[in-house]
mmCIF file with all atom_site columns, C-alpha atoms and ligand atoms in Angstrom:
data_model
loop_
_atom_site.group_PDB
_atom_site.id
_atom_site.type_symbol
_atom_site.label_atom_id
_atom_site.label_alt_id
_atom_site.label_comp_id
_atom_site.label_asym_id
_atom_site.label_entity_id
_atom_site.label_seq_id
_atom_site.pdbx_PDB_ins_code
_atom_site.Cartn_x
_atom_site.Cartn_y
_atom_site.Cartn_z
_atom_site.occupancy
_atom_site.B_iso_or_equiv
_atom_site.pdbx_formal_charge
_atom_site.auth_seq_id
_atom_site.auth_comp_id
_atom_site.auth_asym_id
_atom_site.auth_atom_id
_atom_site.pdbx_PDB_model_num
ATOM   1  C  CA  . UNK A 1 1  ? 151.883 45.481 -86.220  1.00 0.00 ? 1  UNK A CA  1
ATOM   2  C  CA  . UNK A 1 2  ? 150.952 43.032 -88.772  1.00 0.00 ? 2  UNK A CA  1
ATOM   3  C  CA  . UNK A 1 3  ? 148.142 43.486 -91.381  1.00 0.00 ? 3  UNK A CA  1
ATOM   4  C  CA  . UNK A 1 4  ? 146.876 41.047 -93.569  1.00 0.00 ? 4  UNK A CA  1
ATOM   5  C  CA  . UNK A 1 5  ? 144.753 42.617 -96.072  1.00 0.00 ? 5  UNK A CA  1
ATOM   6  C  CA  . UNK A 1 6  ? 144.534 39.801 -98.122  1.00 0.00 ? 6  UNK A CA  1
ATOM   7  C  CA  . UNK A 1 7  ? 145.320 36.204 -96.413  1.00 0.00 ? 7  UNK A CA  1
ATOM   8  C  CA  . UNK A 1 8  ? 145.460 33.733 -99.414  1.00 0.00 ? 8  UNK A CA  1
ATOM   9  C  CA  . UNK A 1 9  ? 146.894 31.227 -97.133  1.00 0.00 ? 9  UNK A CA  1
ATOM   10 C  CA  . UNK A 1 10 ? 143.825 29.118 -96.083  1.00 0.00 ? 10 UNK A CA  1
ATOM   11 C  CA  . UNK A 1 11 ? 143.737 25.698 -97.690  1.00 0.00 ? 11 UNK A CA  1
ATOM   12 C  CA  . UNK A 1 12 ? 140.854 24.835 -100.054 1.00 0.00 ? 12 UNK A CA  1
ATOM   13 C  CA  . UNK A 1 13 ? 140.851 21.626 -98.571  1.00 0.00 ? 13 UNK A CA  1
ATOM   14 C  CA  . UNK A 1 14 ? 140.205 21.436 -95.035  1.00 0.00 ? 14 UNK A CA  1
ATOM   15 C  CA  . UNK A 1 15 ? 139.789 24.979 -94.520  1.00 0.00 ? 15 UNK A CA  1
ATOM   16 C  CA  . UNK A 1 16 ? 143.451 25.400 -92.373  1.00 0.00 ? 16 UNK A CA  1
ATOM   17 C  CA  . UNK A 1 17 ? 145.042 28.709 -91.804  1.00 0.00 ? 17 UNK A CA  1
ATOM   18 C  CA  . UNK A 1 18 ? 148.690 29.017 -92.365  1.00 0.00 ? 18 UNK A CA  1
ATOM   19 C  CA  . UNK A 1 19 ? 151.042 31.622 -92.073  1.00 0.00 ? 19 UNK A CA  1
ATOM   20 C  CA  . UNK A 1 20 ? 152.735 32.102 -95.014  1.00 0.00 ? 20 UNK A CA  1
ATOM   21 C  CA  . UNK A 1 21 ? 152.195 31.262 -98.586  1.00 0.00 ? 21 UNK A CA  1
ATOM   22 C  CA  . UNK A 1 22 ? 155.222 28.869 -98.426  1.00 0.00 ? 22 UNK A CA  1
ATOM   23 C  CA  . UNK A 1 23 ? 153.651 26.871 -95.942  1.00 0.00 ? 23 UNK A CA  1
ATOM   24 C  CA  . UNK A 1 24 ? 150.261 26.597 -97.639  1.00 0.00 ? 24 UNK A CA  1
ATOM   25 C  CA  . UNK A 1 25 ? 152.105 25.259 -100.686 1.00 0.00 ? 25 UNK A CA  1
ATOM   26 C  CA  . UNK A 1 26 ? 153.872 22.192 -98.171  1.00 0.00 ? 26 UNK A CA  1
ATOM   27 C  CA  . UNK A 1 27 ? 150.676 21.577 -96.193  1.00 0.00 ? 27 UNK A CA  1
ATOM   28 C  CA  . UNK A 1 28 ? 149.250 20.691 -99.223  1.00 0.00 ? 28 UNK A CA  1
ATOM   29 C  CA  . UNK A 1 29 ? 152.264 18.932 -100.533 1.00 0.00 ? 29 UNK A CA  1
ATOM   30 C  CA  . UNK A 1 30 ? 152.371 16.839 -97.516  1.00 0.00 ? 30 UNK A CA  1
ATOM   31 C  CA  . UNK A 1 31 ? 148.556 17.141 -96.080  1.00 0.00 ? 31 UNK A CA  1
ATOM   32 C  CA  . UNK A 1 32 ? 146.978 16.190 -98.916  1.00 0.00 ? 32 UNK A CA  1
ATOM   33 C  CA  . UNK A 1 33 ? 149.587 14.852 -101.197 1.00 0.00 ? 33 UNK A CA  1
ATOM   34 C  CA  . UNK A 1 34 ? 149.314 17.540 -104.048 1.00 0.00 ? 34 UNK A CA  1
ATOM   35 C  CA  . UNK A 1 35 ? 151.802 17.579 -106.826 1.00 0.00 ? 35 UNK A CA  1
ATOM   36 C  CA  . UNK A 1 36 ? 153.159 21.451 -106.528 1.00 0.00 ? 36 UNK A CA  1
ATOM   37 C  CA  . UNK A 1 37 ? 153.667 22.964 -110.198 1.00 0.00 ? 37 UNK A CA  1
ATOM   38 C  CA  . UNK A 1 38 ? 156.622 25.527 -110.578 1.00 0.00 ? 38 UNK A CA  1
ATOM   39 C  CA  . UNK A 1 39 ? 156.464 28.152 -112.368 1.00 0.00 ? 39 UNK A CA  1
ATOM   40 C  CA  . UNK A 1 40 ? 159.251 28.114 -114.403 1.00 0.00 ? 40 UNK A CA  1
ATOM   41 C  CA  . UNK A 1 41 ? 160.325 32.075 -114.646 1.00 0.00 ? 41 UNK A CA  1
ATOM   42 C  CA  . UNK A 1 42 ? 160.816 32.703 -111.799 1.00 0.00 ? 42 UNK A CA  1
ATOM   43 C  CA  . UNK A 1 43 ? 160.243 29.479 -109.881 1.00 0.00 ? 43 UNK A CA  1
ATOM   44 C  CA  . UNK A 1 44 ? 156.875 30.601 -107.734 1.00 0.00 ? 44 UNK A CA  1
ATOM   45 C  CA  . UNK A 1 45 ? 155.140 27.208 -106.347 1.00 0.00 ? 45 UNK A CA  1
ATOM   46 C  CA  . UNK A 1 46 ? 151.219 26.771 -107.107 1.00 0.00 ? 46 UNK A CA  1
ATOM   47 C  CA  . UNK A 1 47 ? 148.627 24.330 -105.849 1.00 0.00 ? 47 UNK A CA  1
ATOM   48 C  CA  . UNK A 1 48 ? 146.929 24.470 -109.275 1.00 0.00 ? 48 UNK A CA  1
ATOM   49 C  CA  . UNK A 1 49 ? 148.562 24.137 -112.961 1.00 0.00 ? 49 UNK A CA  1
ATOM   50 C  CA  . UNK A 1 50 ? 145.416 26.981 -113.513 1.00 0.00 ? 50 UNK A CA  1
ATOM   51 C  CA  . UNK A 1 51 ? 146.888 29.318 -111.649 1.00 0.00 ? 51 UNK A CA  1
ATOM   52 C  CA  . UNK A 1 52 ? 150.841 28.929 -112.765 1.00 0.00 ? 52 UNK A CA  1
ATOM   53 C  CA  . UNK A 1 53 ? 149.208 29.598 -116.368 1.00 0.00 ? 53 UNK A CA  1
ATOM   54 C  CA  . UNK A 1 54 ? 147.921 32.825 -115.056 1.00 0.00 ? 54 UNK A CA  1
ATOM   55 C  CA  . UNK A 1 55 ? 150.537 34.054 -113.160 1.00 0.00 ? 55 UNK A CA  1
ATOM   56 C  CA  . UNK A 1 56 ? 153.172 33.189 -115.933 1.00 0.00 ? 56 UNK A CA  1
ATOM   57 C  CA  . UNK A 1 57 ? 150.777 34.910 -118.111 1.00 0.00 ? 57 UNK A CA  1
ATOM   58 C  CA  . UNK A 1 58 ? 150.884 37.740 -116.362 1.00 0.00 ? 58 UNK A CA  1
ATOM   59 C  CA  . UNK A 1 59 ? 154.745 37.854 -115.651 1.00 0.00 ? 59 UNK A CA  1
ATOM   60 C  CA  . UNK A 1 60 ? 154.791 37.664 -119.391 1.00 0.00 ? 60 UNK A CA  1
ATOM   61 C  CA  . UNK A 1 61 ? 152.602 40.745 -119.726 1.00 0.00 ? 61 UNK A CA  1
ATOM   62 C  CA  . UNK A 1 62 ? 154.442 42.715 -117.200 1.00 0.00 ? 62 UNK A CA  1
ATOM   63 C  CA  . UNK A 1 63 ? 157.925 42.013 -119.602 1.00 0.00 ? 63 UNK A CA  1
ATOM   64 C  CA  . UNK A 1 64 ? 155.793 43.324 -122.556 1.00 0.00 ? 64 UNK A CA  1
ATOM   65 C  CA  . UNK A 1 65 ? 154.898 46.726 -121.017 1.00 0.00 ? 65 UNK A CA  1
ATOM   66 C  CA  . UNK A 1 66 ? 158.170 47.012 -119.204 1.00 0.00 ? 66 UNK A CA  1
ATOM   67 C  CA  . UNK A 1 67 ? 159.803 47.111 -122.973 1.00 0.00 ? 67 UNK A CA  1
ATOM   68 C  CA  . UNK A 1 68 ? 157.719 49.245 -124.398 1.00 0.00 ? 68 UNK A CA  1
ATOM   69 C  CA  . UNK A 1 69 ? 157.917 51.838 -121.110 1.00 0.00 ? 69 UNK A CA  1
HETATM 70 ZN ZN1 . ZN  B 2 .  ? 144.677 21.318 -95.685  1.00 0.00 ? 1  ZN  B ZN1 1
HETATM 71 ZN ZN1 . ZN  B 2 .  ? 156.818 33.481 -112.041 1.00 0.00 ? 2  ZN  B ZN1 1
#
């Protein structure tokens, strides 16, 4: 059995359900023609430049406490 506790995977644009992450990120890359931004750590695709910022910015604060563990 499957749970979804959290299903990120509905596009903001015309409110589609996919079934994966990965194939939110192409729907949009080839639904609605959005450039996909990399991030460049550890090469996770985003819809939104905004959120690559965060989530690098949060890889970057996960190194930080992993050194001084
Ligand atoms: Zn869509
Ligand atoms: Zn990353």
């Amino acid at each position: 059995m499957k749970f979804f506790a959290r299903n990120n995977n509905t596009c903001e644009f015309c409110k589609a359900k996919l079934a994966s992450y990965e194939e939110l990120i192409s729907h949009a890359r080839h639904e609605h023609h959005r450039t996909i931004v990399k991030c460049s750590g550890c090469g996770k695709e985003f819809i939104h430049e905004k959120d690559r910022l965060h989530h690098q910015r949060e890889e970057q604060e996960r190194k930080v406490k992993n050194r001084y563990r």
